[in-house]
Each structure stands twice: as C-alpha cells, then as structure tokens.
GROMACS .gro file of C-alpha atoms in nm:
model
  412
    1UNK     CA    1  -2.319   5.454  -5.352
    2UNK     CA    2  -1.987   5.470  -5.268
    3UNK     CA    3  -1.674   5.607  -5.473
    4UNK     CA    4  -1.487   5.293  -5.298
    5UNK     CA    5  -1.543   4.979  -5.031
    6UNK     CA    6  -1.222   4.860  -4.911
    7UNK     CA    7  -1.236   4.470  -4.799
    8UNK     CA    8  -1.010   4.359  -4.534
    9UNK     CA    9  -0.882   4.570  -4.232
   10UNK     CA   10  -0.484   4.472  -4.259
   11UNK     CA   11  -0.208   4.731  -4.316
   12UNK     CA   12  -0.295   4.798  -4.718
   13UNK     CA   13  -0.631   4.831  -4.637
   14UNK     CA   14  -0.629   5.102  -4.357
   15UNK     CA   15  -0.343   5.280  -4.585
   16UNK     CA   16  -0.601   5.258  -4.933
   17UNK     CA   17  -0.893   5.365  -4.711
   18UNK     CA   18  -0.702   5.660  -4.544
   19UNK     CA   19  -0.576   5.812  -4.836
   20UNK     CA   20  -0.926   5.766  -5.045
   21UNK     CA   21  -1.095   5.939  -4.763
   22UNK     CA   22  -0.825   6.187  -4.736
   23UNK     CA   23  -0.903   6.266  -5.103
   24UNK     CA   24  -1.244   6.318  -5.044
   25UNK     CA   25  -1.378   6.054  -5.169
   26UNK     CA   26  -1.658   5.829  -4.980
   27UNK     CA   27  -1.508   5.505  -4.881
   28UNK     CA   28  -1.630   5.232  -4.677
   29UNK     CA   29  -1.418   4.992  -4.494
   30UNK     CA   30  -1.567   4.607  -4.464
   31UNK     CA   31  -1.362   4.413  -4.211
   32UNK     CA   32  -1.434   4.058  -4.053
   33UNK     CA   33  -1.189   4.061  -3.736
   34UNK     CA   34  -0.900   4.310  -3.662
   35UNK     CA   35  -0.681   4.215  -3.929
   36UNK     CA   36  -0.309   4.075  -3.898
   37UNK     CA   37  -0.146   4.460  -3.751
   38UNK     CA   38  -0.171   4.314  -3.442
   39UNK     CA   39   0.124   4.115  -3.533
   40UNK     CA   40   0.322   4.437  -3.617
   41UNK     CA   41   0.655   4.476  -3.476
   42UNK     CA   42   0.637   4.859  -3.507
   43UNK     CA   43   0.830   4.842  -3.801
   44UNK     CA   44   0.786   4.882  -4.158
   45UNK     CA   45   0.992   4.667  -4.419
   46UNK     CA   46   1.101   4.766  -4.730
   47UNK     CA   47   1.348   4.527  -4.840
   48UNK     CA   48   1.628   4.559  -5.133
   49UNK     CA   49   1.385   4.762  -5.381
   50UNK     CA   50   1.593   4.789  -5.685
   51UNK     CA   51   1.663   4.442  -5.658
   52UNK     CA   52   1.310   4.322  -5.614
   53UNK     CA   53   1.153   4.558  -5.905
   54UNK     CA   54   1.349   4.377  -6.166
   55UNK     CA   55   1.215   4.003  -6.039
   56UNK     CA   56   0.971   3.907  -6.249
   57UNK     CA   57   0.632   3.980  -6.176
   58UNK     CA   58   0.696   4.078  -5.848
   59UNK     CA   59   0.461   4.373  -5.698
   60UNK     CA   60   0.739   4.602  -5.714
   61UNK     CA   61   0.732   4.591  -6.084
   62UNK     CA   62   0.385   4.776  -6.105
   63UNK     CA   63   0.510   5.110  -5.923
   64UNK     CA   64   0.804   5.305  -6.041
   65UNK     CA   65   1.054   5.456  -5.740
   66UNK     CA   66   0.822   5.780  -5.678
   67UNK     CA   67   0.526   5.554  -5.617
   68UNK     CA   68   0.717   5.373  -5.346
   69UNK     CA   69   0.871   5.698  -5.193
   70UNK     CA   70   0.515   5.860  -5.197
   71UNK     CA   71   0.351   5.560  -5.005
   72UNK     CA   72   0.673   5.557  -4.771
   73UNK     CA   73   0.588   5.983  -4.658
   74UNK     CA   74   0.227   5.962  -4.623
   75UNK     CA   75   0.237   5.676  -4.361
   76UNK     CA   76   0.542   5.957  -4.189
   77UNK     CA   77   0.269   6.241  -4.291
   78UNK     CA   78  -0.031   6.054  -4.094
   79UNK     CA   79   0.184   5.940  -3.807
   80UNK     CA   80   0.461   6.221  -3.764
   81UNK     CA   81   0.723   5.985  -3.534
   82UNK     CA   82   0.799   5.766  -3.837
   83UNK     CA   83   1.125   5.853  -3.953
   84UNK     CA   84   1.202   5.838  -4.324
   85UNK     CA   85   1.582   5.799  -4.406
   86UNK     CA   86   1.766   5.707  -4.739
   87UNK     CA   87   1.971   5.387  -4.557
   88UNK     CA   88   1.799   5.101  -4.324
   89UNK     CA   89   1.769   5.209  -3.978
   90UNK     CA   90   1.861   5.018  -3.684
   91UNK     CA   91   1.658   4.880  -3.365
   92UNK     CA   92   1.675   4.616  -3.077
   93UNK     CA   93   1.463   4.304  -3.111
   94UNK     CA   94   1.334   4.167  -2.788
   95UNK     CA   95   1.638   3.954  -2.754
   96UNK     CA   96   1.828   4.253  -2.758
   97UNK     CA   97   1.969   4.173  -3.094
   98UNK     CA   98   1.976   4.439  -3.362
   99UNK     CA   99   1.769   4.397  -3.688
  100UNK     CA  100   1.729   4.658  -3.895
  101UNK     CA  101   1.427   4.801  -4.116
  102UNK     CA  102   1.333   5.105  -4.355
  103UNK     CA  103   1.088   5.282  -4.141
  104UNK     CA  104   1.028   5.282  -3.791
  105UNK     CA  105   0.939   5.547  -3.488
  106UNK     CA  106   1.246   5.753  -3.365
  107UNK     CA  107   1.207   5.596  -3.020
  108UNK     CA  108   1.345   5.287  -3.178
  109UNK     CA  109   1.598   5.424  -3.414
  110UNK     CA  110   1.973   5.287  -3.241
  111UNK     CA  111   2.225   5.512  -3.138
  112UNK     CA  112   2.578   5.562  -3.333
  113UNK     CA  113   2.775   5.184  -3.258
  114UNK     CA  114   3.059   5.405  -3.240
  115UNK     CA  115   2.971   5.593  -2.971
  116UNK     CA  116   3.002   5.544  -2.596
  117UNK     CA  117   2.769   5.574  -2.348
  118UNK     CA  118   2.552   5.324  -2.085
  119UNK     CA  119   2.242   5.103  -2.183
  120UNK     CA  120   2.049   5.048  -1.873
  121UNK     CA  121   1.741   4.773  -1.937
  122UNK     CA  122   1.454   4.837  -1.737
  123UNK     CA  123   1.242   4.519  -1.683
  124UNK     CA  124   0.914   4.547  -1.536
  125UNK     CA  125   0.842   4.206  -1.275
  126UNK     CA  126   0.646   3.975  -1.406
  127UNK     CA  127   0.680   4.041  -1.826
  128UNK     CA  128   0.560   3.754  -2.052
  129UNK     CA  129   0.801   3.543  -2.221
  130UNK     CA  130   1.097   3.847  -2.145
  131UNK     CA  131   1.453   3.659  -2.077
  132UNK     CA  132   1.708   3.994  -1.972
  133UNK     CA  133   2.003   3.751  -1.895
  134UNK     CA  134   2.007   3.691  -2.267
  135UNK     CA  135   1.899   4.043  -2.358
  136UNK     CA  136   2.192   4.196  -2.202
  137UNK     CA  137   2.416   3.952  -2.333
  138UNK     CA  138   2.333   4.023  -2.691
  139UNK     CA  139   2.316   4.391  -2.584
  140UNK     CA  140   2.638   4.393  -2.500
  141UNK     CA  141   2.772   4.197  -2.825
  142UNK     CA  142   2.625   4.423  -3.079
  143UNK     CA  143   2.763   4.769  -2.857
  144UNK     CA  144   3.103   4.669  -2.715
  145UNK     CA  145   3.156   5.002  -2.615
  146UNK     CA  146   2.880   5.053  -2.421
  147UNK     CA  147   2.797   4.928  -2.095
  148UNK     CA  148   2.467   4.747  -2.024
  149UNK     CA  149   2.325   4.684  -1.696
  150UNK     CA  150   1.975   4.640  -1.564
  151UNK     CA  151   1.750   4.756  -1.353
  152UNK     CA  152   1.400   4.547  -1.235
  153UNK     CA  153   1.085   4.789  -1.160
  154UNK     CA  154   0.793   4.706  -0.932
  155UNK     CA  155   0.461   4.873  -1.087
  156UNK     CA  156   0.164   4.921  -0.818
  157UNK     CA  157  -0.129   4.872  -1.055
  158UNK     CA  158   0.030   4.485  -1.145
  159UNK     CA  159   0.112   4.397  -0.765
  160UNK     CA  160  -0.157   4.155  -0.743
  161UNK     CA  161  -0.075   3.975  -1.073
  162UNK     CA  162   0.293   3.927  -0.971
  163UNK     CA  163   0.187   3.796  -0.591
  164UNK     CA  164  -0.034   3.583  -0.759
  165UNK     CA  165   0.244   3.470  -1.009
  166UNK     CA  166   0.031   3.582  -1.339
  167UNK     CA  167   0.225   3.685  -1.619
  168UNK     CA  168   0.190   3.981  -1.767
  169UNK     CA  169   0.204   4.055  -2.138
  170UNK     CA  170   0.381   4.403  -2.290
  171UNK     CA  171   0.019   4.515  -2.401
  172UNK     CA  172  -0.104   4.512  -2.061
  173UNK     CA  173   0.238   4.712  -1.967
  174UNK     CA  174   0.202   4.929  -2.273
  175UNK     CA  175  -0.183   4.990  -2.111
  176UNK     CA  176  -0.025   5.098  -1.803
  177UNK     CA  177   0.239   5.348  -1.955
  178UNK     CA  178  -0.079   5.531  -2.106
  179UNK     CA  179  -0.165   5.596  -1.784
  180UNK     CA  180  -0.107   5.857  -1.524
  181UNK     CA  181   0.008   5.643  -1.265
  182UNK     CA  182   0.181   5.424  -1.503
  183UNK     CA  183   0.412   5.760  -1.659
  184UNK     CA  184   0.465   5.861  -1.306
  185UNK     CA  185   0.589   5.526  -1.157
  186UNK     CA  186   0.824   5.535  -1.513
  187UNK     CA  187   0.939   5.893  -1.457
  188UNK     CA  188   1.068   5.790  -1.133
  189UNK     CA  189   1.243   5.452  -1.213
  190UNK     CA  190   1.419   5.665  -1.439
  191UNK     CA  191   1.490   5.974  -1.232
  192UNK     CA  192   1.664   5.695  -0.989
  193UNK     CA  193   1.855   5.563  -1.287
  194UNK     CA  194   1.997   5.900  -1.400
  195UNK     CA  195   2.093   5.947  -0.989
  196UNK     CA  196   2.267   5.661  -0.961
  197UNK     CA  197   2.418   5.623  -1.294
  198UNK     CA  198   2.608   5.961  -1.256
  199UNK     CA  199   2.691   5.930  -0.852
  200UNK     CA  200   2.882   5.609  -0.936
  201UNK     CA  201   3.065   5.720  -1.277
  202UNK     CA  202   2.955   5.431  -1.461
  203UNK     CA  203   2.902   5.645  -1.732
  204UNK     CA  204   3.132   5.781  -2.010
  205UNK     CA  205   2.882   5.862  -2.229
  206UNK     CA  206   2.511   5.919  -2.265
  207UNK     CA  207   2.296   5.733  -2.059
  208UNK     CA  208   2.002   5.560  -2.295
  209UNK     CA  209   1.681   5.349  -2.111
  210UNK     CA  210   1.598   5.077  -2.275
  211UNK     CA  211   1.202   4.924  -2.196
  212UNK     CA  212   1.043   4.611  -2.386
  213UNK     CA  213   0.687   4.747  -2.445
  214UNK     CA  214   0.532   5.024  -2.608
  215UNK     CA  215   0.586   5.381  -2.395
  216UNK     CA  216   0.554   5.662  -2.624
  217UNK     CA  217   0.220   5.768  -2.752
  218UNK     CA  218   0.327   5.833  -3.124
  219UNK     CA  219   0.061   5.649  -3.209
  220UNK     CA  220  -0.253   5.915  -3.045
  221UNK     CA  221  -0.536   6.010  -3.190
  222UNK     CA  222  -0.815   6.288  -3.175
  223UNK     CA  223  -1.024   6.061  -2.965
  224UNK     CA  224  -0.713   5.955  -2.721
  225UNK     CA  225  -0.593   6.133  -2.501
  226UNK     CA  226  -0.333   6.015  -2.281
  227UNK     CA  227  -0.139   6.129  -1.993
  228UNK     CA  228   0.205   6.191  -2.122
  229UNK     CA  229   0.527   6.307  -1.918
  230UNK     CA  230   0.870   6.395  -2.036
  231UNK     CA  231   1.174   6.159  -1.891
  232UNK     CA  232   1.510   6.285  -1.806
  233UNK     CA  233   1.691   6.015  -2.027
  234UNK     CA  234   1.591   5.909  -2.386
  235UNK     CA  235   1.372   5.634  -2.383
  236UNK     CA  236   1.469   5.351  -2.670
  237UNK     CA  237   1.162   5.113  -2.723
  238UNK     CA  238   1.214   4.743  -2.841
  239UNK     CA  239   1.057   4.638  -3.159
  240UNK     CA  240   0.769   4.390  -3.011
  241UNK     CA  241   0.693   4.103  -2.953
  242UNK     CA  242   0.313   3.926  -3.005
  243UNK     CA  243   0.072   4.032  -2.868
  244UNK     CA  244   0.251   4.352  -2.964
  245UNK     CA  245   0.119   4.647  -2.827
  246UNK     CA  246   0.290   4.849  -3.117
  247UNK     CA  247   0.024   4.668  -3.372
  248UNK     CA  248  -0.283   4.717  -3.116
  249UNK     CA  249  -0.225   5.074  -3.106
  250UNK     CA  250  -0.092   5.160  -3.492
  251UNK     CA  251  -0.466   4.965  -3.580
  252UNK     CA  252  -0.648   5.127  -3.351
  253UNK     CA  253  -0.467   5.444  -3.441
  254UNK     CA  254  -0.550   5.408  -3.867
  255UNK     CA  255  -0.963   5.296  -3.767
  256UNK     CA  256  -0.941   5.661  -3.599
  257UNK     CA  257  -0.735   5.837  -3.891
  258UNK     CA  258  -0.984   5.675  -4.130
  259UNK     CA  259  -1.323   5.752  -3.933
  260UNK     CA  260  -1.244   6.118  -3.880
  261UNK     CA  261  -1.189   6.171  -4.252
  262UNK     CA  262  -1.529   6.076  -4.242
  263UNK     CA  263  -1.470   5.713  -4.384
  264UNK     CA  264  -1.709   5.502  -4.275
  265UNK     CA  265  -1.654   5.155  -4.096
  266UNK     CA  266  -1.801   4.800  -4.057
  267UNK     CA  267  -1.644   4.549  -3.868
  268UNK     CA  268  -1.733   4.192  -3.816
  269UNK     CA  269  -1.876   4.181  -4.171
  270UNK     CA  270  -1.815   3.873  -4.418
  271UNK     CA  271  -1.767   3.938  -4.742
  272UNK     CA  272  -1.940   3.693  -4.970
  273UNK     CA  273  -1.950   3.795  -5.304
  274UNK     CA  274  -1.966   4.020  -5.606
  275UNK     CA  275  -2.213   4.126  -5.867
  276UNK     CA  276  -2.170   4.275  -6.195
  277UNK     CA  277  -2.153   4.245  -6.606
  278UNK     CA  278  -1.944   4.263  -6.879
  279UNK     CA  279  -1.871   4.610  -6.978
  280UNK     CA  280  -1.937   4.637  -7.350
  281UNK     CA  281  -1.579   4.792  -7.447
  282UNK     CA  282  -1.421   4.453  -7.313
  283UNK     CA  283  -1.472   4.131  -7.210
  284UNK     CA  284  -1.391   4.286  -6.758
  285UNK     CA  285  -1.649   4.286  -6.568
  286UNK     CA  286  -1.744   4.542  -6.367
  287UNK     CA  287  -1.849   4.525  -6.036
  288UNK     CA  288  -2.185   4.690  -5.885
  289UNK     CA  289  -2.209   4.562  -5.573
  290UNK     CA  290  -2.049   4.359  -5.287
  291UNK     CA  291  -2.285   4.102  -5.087
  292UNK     CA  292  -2.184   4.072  -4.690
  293UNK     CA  293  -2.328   3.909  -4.381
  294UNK     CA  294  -2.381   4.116  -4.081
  295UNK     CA  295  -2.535   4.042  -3.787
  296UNK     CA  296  -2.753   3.757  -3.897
  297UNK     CA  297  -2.858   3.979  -4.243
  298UNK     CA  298  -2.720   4.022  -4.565
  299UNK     CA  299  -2.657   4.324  -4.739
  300UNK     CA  300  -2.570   4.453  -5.074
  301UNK     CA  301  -2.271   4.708  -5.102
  302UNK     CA  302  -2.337   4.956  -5.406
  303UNK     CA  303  -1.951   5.072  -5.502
  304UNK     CA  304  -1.780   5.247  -5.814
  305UNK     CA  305  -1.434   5.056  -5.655
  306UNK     CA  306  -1.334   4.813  -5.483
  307UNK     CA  307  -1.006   4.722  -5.333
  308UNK     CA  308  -0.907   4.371  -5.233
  309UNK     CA  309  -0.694   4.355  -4.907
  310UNK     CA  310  -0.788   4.027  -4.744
  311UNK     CA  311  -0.458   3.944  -4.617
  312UNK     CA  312  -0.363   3.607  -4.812
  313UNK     CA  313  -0.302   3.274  -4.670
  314UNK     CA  314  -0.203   3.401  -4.306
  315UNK     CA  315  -0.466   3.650  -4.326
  316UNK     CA  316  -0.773   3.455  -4.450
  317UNK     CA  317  -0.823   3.601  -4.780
  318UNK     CA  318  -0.723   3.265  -4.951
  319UNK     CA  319  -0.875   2.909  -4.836
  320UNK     CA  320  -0.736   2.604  -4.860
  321UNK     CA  321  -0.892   2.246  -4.800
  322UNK     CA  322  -0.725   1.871  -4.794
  323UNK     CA  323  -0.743   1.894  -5.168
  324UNK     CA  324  -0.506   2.064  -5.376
  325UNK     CA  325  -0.751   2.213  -5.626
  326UNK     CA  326  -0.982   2.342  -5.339
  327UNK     CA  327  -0.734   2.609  -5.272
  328UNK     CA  328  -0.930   2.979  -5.387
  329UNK     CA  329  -0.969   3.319  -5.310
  330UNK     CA  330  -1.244   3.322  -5.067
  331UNK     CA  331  -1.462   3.668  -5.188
  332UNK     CA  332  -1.456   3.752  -5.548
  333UNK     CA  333  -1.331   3.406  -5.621
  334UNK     CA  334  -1.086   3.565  -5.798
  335UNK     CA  335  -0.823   3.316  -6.024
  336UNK     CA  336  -0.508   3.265  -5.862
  337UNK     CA  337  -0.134   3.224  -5.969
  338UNK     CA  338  -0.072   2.881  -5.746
  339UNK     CA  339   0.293   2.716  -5.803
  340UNK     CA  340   0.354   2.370  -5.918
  341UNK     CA  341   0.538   2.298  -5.562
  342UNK     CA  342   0.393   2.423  -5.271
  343UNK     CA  343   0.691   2.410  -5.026
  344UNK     CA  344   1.096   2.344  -4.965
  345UNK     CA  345   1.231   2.018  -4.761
  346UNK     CA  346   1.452   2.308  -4.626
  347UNK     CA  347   1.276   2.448  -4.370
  348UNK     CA  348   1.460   2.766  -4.352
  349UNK     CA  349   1.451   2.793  -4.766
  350UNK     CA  350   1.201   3.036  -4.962
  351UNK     CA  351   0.874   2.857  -4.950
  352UNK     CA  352   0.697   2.840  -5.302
  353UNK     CA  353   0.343   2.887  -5.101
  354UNK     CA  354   0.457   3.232  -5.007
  355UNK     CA  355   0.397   3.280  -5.347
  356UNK     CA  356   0.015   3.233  -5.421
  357UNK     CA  357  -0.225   3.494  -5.477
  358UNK     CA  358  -0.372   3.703  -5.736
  359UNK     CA  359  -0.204   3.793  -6.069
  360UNK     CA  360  -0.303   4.176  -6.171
  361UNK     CA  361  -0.198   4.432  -6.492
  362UNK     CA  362  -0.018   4.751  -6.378
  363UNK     CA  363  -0.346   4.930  -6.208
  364UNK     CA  364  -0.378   4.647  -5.986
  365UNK     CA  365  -0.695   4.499  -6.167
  366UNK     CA  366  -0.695   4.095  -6.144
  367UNK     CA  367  -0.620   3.851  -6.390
  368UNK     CA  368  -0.726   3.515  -6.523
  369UNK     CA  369  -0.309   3.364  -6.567
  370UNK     CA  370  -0.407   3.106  -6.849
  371UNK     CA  371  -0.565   3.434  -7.053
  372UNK     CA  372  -0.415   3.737  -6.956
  373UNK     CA  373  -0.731   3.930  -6.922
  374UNK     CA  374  -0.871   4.134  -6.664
  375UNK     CA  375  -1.161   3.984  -6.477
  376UNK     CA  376  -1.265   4.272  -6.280
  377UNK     CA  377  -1.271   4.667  -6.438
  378UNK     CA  378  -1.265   4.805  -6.128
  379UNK     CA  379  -1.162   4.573  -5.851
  380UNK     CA  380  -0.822   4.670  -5.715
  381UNK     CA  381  -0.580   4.399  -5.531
  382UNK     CA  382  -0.337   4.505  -5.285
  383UNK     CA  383  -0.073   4.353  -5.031
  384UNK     CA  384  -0.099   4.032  -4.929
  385UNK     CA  385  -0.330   3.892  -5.184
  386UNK     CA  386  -0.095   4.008  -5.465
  387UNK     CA  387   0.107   3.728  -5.626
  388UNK     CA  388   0.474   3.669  -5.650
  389UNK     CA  389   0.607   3.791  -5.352
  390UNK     CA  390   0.758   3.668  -5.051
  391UNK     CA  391   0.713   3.900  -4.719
  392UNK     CA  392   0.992   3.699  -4.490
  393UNK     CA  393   1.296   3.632  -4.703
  394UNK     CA  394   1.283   3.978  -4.923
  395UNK     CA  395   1.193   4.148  -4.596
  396UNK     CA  396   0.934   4.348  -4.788
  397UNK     CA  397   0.609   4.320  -4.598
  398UNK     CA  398   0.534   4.668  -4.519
  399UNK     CA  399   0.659   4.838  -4.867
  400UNK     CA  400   0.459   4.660  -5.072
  401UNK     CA  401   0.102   4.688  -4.842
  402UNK     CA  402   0.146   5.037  -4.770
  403UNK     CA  403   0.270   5.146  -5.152
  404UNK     CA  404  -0.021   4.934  -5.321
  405UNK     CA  405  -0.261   5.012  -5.053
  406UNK     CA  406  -0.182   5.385  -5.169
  407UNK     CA  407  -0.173   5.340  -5.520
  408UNK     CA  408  -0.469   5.145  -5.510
  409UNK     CA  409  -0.654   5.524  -5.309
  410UNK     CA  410  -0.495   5.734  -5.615
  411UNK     CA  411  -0.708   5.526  -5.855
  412UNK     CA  412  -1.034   5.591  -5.659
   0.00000   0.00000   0.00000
C-alpha cells in the first residue's frame, strides 16, 4: 500500500509527489500523457496575493502567507537557479516585450532599466514562428537607453533543415545547446560579439546576449549530463514560447527529482475510479483504492491518500459534452462548483468557466456545494481542479499549483 498516489502529472502534481517522497513517504505518481508543463513559459506566477486571499473562496484563502512562502522556496530548494525575491521580477517575452512574474531562473531576470549598456539578439536561421524586426523594436521601447542590435547565427547540425527550408522549433535549438557542438558553435558567436562590440565602441555599458530558446542547463538532473561551457557575456534567455523547451525540460527535470527520491512512476495510465466506505465517525468516505487502465489491464491502486491534480478543463481532469449537465469531473466523479453563466460576450473579460472545479474545506478534502460536507476523508484536490480561481487574469497559475501541490505532500 501506499502512504499516497498522486493522479495527474501537471505542475501540482510533480510538486505534491516530490515533497511526499522527499518526506519519506511512499508515493506513486499515475499520469495519462505528459501533463500541461509543456506549456510552461519558464516562469512561475504568483499574482497580487493579499488581494486574492481575501476573494471569496478563492484557493488562496485555504493557506495563510507562510504556506505560500514555503511552497515558493522548495521549488528554489529543488531547482537552485530559481530566484526568490520580495517584488515581481522582470523578463523578455518572445516579442521582446517585458512581462513580469514572481519566480523565474536568473538567466531571465532583466537588467536595471536605468542602466546603460548594449542588447545584442542572437537569432539562430531558420527559428519557428521568431519575428526579430519586431523583437528589436519592442526591445528598444522598453530600454531606451540601451542599444539593441542583432546578430543571425548559422548552426552546422541544422544546415540541412534550413537548405531544405524546414523550420525549426526552440526545442530542437534548446536540444542543440545541450550539446557539445551546439555550446561550442554558441561560445563562438559570442566570442565574435564581444570582439566586435568593443573594437567599434558601440558600447557604453555592459554588453548582455539575448537568445530565444532555452541555453542554460538549470534544469539538470542526476541522470543528465550535459556538456556545459562558460560564455564571455551574460546570457539573458526569453521566456518561451510553445513548444517551450523551458516546460520539456522543468517536466522532465521533476519525473527525475521524483524517481530518485525513490517515488515511483506510471505513465500512460487512466484513472477510472475510486473505491471506499463511509467512515463511521462521519458521513466522508474514505478511499481504499484507485482503479486504472494500463496497457490493456486494469488494476487496483491500494492508497492511505490520494491527491487530485488532473489539470481542469485545459488539462482533462473535467469533461464536458453538448449538454450542459454532462459537464463532471472525469475520476472520482467528484461534485463540482459550475457557475450559472459559463462565459463573457467580451472576449478579453474574466470568463465565468475559468471558474469550475471542485469546492474543498481548508485541508483540501472535496465537497458536495448544495451540503457542505466532505465526500472524500482522504482525497486531496490541488491546482487546477480547485474551484474559484482564474489562472490568466489574476496571473496566479503557478502559486496556487505549486503551494497546494505542497500543502497537499505535508498532509501525507
């Protein structure tokens, strides 16, 4: 039996499995596909958190402030280049406009505005869906006291692609910086940049590369080892774009975290359903087992825990058919909070949908709305599938998977 089986292989997920395991606990992680990180800009969103806690029924309101900071250092304690600062931190999009987020790898963190010094963009041929005209442009808006030029870079391993006219995507450049001919083709680019940068004066300040893919290997592993060099410039990464090679790598990064804490791992497994009884102090269940299909069999899960992070709407956890009452949660069958409106003529305006998912008392346990009681002793609901919360207009994606995700591991 284990002490916990995590469903759902998203960001809350990998974070509740992590920190289980890293308590010693035995934890198993049931995941149909690869999850949404793959979609993950490289940065982690907290959004106005005093502002949000006081919303009603909004996640926030479960954890107090040290909750939040404690989730916010253990995803800096497992991957060391995070950098944890009191304010919002600043990086370039891949227009080469500036957004800003709460936690994010000091390759991306901006440089003071005020400042001067000389951005020089390096585009490799042939990048996917990559416009530096407009790049520099924006560049240039949000420093005006820097100067921004480019330079284009020819890479040996992708000559073939670009004669044939086959665009290349920043994961299949970021695959390429991992490798030794990759980091020395870089090193040079920028070795000529540095050269030329100082023999004509451009200069008045520091000189800063900027590259649209993933080059630094902050997220490495135990079981990766990658060539790595040290440039003569500082290297300022763009927060990606999809497929983003920052997501690839930061999943592929937590499945090794998890699995040499000696969690254990099962991928392309559906989740179908749970079994238990009433307890006899109160009217929760409590859950014994989870059923899954695997590879053509189906298997029963024996667990003391188990944590909900399915993702949602976007991330399959909740299904919805032509019908408006065929809208559930699609493994525990779980109740859900589901508005009266679903969406907002304005297309730009919070969207009520954002809104659905699972209703839950302060340890994350679900609850039936129209009773108020917990359905499920010890089933635990985290990120996405929580209710009352909207990840794009309260910026808050990241904050509330990765401090649920790790409250949910302290209750293992």
């Amino acid at each position: 039996m284990w002490d916990a089986v995590v469903v759902g292989g998203g960001l809350a997920g990998w974070i509740a499995g992590i920190r289980a395991a890293q308590r010693g606990k035995k934890v198993l992680l049931v995941t149909e596909g690869v999850g949404t990180l793959f979609y993950f800009s490289g940065i982690f969103d907290y959004g106005d958190v005093e502002r949000l806690r006081h919303l009603p029924k909004h996640p926030y309101t479960l954890f107090n402030s040290q909750a939040i900071v404690q989730g916010k250092h253990f995803v800096q304690e497992i991957c060391p280049e995070y950098v944890v600062n009191d304010r919002p931190q600043s990086a370039f999009t891949v227009l080469g406009t500036v957004r800003q987020g709460d936690l994010m790898p000091r390759s991306m963190v901006l440089p003071d505005r005020q400042e001067q010094g000389e951005f020089v963009l390096l585009v490799p041929e042939g990048l996917k869906d990559f416009f530096p005209e407009t790049v520099v442009a924006n560049m240039a808006r949000e420093f005006p006291g820097w100067q921004v030029n480019v330079k284009r870079m020819q890479v040996d391993a992708l000559a073939e692609w670009t004669r044939l006219g086959k665009s290349v995507s920043s994961i299949d450049y970021a695959n390429i910086w991992r490798s030794e001919e990759g980091q020395r083709a870089l090193t040079n680019e920028i070795e000529e940049i540095k050269r030329q940068s100082q023999g004509a004066g451009r200069s008045q300040g520091k000189i800063v590369v900027v590259l649209p893919s993933l080059v630094r290997e902050y997220f490495d592993s135990s079981r990766t080892k990658p060539y790595k060099s040290e440039f003569s410039l500082p290297v300022l990464e763009m927060s990606s774009f999809v497929p983003s090679p920052h997501g690839r790598y930061f999943a592929e990064y937590l499945k090794h975290r998890f699995t040499d804490l000696g969690g254990e791992l099962m991928i392309g497994a559906r989740a179908l359903s749970l079994n238990g009884e009433s307890t006899s102090e109160s009217q929760a269940k409590a859950c014994q087992e989870l059923k899954v299909h695997s590879m053509g069999k189906t298997l029963r899960l024996k667990g003391k825990k188990f944590i909900l992070a399915t993702g949602g709407l976007l991330g399959g956890g909740i299904k919805v058919g032509m019908a408006r009452k065929s809208i559930h949660e699609g493994v525990f069958d779980l109740p859900l909070f589901v508005p009266k409106e679903w969406s907002e003529s304005q297309f730009f305006a919070p969207q009520p949908f954002a809104q659905i998912g699972v209703e839950t008392d302060e340890f994350m346990r679900p609850l039936d709305p129209t009773r108020g009681q917990v359905v499920w002793d010890n089933v635990h609901v985290v990120g996405r599938m929580l209710a009352h919360w909207d990840p794009w207009t309260q910026r808050c994606g990241g904050g509330v998977s990765v401090t649920s995700g790790y409250a949910a591991a302290e209750l293992v």
